[in-house]
CSV table of C-alpha atoms and ligand atoms in Angstrom, one decimal:
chain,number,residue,atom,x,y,z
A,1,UNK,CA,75.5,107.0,90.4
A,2,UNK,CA,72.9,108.2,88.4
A,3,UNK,CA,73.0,108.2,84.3
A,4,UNK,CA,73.9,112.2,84.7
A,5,UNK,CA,76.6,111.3,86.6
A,6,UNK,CA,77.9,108.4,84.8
A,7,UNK,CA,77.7,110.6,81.8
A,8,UNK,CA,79.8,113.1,83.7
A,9,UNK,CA,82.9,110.1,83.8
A,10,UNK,CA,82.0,109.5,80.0
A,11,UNK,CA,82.7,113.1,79.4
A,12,UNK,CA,86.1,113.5,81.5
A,13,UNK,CA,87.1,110.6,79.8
A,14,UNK,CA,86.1,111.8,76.3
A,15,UNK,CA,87.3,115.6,76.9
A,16,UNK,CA,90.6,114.2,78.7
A,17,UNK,CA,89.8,116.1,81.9
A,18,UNK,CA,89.7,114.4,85.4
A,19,UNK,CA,86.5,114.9,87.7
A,20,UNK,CA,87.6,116.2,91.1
A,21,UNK,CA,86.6,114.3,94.5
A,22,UNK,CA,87.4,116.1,97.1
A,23,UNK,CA,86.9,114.2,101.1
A,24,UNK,CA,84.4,116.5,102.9
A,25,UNK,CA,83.9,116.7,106.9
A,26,UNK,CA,81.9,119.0,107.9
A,27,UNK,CA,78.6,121.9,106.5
A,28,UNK,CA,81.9,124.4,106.2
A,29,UNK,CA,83.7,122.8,104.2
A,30,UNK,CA,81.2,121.0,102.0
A,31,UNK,CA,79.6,124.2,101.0
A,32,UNK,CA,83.7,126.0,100.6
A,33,UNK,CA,83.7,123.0,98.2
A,34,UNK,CA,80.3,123.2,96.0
A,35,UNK,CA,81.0,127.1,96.1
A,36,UNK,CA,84.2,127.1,94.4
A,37,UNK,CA,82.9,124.6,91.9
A,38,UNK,CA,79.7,126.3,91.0
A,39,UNK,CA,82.0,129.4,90.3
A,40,UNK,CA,84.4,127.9,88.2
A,41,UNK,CA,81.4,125.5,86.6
A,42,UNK,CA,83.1,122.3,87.5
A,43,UNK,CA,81.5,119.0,88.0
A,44,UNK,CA,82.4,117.5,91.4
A,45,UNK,CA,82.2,114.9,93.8
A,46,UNK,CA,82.0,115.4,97.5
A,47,UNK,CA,83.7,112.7,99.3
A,48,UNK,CA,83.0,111.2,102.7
A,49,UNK,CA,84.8,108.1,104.7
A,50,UNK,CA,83.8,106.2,107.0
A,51,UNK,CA,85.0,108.4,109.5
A,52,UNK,CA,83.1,111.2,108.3
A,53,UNK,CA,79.7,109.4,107.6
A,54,UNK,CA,79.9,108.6,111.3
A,55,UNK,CA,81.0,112.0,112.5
A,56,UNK,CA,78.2,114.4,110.3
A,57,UNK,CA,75.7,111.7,110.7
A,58,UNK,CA,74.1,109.6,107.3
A,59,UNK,CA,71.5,111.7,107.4
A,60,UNK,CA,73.1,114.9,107.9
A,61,UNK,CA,75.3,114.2,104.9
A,62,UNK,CA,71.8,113.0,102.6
A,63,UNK,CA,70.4,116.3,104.1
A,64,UNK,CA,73.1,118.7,103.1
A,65,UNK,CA,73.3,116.8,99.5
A,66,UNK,CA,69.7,117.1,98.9
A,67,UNK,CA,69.8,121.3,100.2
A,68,UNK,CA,72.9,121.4,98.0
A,69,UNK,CA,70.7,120.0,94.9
A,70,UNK,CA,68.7,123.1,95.4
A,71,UNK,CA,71.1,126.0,95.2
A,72,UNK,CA,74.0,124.4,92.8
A,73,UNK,CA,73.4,124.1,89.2
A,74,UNK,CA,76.8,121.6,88.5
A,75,UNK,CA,76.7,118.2,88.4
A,76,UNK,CA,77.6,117.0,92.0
A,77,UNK,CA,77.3,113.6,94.0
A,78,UNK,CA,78.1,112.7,97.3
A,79,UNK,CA,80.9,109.6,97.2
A,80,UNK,CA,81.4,107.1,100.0
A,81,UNK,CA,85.2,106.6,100.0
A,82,UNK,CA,87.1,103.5,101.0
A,83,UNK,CA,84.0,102.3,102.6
A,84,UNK,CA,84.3,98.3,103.5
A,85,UNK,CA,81.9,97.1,105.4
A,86,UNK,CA,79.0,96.5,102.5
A,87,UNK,CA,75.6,97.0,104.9
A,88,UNK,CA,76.9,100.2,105.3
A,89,UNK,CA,76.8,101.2,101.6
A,90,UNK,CA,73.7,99.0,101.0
A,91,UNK,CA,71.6,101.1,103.7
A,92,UNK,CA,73.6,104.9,102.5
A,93,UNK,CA,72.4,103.8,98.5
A,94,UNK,CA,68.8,103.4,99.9
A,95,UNK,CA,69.1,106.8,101.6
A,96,UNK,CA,70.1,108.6,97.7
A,97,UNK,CA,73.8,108.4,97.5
A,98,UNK,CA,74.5,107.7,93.8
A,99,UNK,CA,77.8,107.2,94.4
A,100,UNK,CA,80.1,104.6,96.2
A,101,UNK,CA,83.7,102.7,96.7
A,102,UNK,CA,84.2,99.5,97.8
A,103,UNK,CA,87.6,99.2,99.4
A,104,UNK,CA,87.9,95.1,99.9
A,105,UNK,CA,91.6,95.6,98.4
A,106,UNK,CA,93.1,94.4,101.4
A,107,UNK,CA,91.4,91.1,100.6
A,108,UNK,CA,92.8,88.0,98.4
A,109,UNK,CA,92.1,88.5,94.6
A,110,UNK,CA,89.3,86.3,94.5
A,111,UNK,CA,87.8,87.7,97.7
A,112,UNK,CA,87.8,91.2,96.7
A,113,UNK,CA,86.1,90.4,93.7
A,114,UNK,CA,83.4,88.8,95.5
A,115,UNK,CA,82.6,91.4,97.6
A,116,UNK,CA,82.7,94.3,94.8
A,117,UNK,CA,80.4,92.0,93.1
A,118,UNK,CA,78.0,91.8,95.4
A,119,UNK,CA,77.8,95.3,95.8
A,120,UNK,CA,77.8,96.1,92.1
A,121,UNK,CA,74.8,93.8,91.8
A,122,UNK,CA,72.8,95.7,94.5
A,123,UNK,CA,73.8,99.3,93.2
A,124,UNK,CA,73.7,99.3,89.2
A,125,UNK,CA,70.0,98.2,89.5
A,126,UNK,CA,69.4,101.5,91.6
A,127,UNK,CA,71.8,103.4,89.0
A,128,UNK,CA,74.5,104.0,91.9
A,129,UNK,CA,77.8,104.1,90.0
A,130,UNK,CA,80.6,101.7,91.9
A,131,UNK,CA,84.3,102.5,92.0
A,132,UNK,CA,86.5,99.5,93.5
A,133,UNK,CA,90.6,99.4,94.2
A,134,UNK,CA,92.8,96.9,92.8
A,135,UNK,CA,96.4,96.6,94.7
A,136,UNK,CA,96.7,98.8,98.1
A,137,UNK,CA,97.9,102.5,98.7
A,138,UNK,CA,100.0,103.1,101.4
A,139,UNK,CA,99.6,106.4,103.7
A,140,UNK,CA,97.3,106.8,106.4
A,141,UNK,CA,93.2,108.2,105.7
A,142,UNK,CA,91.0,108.1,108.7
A,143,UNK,CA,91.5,104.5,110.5
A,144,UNK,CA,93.3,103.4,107.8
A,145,UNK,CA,97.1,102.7,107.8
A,146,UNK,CA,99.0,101.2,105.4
A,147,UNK,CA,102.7,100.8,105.9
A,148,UNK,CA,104.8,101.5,103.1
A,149,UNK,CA,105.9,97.9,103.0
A,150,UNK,CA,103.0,96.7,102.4
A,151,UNK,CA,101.6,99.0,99.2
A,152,UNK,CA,101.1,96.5,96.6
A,153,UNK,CA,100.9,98.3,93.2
A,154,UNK,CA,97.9,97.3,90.4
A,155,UNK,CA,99.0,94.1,88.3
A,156,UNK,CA,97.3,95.2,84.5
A,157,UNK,CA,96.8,91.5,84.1
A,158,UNK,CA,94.4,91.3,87.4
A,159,UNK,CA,93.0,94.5,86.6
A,160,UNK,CA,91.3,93.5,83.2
A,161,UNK,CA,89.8,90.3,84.9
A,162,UNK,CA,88.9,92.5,88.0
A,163,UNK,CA,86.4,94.5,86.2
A,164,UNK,CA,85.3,92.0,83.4
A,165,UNK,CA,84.1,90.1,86.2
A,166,UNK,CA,83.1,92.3,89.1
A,167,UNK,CA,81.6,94.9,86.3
A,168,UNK,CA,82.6,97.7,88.4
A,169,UNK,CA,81.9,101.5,86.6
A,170,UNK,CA,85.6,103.1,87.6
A,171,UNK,CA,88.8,101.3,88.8
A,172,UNK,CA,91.2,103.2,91.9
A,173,UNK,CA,95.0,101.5,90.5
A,174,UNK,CA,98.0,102.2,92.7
A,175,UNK,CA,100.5,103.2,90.9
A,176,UNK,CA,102.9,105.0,93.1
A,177,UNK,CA,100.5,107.3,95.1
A,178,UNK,CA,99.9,107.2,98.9
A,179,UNK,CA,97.3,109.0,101.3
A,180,UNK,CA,99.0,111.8,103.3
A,181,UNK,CA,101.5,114.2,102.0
A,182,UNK,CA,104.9,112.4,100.5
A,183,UNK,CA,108.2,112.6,102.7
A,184,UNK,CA,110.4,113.4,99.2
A,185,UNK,CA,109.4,113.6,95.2
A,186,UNK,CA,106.2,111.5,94.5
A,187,UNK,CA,107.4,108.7,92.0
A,188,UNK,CA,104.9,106.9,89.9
A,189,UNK,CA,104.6,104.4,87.8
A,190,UNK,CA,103.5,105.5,84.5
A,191,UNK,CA,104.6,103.0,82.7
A,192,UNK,CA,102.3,100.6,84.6
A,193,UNK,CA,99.2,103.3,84.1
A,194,UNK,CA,99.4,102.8,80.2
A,195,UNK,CA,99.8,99.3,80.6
A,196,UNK,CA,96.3,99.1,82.6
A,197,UNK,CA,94.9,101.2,80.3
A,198,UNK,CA,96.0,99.2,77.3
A,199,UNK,CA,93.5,96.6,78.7
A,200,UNK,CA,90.9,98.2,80.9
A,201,UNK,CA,88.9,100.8,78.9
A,202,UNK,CA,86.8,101.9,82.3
A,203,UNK,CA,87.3,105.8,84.5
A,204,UNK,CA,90.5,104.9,86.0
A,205,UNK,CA,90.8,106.8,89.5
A,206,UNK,CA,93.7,108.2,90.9
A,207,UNK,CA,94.4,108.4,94.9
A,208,UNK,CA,96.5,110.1,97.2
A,209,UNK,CA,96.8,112.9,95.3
A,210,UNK,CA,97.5,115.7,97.4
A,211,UNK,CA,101.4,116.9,97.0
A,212,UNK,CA,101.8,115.3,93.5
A,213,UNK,CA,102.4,118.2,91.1
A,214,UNK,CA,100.1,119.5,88.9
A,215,UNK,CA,102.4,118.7,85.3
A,216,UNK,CA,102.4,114.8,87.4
A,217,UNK,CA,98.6,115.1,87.4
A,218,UNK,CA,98.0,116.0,84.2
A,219,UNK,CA,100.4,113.4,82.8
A,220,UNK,CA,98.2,110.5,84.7
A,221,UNK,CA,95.1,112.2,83.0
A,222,UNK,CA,96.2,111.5,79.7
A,223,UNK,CA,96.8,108.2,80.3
A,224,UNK,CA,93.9,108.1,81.5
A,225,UNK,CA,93.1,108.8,85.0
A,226,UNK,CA,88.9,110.5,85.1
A,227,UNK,CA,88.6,110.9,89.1
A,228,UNK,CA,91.2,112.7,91.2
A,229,UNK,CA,91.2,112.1,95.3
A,230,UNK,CA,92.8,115.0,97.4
A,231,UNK,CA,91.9,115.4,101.1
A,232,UNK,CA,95.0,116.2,103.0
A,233,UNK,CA,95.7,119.4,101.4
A,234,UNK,CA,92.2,120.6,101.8
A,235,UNK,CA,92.9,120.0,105.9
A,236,UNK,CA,95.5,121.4,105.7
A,237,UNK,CA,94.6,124.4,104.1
A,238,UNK,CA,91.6,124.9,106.6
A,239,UNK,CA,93.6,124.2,109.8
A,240,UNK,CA,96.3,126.9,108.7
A,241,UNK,CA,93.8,129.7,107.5
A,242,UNK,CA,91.9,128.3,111.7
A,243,UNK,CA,95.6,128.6,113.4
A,244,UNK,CA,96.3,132.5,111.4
A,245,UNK,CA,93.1,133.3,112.6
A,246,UNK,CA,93.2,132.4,116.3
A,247,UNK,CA,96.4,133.6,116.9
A,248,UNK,CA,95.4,137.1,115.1
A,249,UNK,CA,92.1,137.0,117.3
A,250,UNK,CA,92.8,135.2,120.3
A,251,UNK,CA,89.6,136.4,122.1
A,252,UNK,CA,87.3,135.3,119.1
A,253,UNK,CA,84.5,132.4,120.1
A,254,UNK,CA,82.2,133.5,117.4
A,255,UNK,CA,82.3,130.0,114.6
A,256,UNK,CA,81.2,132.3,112.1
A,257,UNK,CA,84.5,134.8,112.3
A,258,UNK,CA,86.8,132.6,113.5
A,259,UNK,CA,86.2,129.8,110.4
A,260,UNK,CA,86.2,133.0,107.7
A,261,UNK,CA,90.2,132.5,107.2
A,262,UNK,CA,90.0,128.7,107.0
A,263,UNK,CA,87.0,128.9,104.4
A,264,UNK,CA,88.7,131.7,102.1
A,265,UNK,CA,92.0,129.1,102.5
A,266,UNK,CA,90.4,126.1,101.6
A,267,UNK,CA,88.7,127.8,98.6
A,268,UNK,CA,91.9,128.8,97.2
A,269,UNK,CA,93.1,125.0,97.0
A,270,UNK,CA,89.8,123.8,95.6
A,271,UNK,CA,90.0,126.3,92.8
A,272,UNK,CA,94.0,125.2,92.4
A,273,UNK,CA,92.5,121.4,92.4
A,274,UNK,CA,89.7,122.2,89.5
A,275,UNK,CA,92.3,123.7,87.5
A,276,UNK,CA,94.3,120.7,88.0
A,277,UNK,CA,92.2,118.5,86.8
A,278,UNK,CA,90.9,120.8,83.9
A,279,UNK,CA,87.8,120.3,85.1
A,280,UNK,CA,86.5,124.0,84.9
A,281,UNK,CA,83.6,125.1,82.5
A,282,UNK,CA,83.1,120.5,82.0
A,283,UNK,CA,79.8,121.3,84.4
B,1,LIG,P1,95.2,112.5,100.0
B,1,LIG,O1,94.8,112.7,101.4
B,1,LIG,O2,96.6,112.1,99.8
B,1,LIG,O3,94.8,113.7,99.2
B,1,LIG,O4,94.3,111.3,99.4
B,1,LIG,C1,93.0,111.5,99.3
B,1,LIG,C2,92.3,110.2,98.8
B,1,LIG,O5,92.9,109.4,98.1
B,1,LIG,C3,91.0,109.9,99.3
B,1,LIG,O6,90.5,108.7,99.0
């Protein structure tokens, strides 16, 4: 990430307020996204997996993020999310993305340090901020599944040691959040955010969180959560304005009618998001 956008966590954490990332897929949603910020004049992040560096094409994404710089004033990145394999992110930081996760969480302790290390050492000379995951989310994003047996929440002891020796610019903890929507309430471990934060004095980032209430959001923020994640409820938002559409206008082939609904739907849950995070006016 660049100084600006380093800066930008600095702020968050300073003003209390939580930079939203939101996982983009396509030119429709990316610009519904950069839109809605610019008219609310909140930073942003635009997120892409694996899966969606592969389906818009690296360069596509670089392209669309370098057009974007043109017509949007905020402060905006584009964010590689949950990527693993570490060529990958080498070649994409080389390209201009200034921002990136490492996800090696499903790794041994020691391993996952080693890895984030690596590519912390590779992206802080080039002023590309790195974001890493201690413990593992459960929930499904893209090709990854994680059963809910097997989410291992963030030990504050390992945490401190994880970035005092990997150096890493914002920590993802699991706390109680999964990817996907929740089956009943959302419960999350508070108690165990304070006690990370009592020892790790880093942007602390906060997963999963599409279908955890806003009052639940805004109590991880003042403990000190700087980066909020939501993807599901953006697709979902976009599918369901699609599906209203089509069945209003069966007969409709024209991509520039028929996405209108999904667009104006999507909007509406970005601007919900900003204000969630309290991000509005930060830019
Ligand atoms: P949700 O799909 O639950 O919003 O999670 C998004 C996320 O954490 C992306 O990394």
């Amino acid at each position: 990430m660049t100084d600006s956008s380093k800066n930008l966590f600095q702020l968050a954490q300073a003003g209390k307020y939580a930079i939203p990332a939101f996982n983009v897929h396509n030119l429709e949603i990316t610009k519904a996204v950069l839109e809605t910020a610019q008219e609310m004049q909140s930073p942003v992040l635009l997120a892409a997996t694996p899966g969606t560096v592969k389906y818009m094409g690296e360069e596509f994404l670089i392209g669309m993020m370098k057009a974007a710089r043109k017509k949007y004033t905020i402060p905006f990145e584009v964010h590689l999310d949950h990527h693993e394999n570490v060529a990958d992110i080498k070649r994409m930081i080389d390209m201009g993305v200034g921002s990136v996760m490492i996800d090696a969480s499903h790794h041994p302790f020691e391993e996952n340090m080693k890895i984030v290390k690596e590519v912390v050492d590779y992206a802080h000379p080039k002023g590309v901020l790195v974001e890493a995951e201690l413990g593992r989310l459960s929930g499904i994003e893209d090709d990854m599944s994680v059963d809910e047996k097997d989410a291992i929440y963030t030990n504050p002891d390992q945490a401190k040691e994880f970035v005092e020796r990997t150096g890493i610019d914002t920590l993802a903890v699991a706390i109680g959040t999964a990817h996907g929507l929740y089956k009943g309430e959302p419960k999350l471990d508070l108690e165990r955010l304070q006690e990370i934060r009592a020892v790790v004095d880093i942007p602390l980032v906060l997963h999963g969180a599409s279908g955890i209430p806003d009052a639940l959001v805004h109590e991880t923020i003042r403990l000190g959560i700087c980066k909020v994640n939501v993807a599901t409820e953006l697709k979902n938002a976009f599918v369901a304005g699609l599906r209203v559409y089509l069945s209003a206008h069966p007969e409709e082939n024209d991509p520039r009618k028929y996405f209108s609904e999904a667009i104006t739907d999507l909007k509406r849950v970005v601007a919900d998001k900003i204000t969630m995070c309290q991000s509005a006016q930060k830019a």
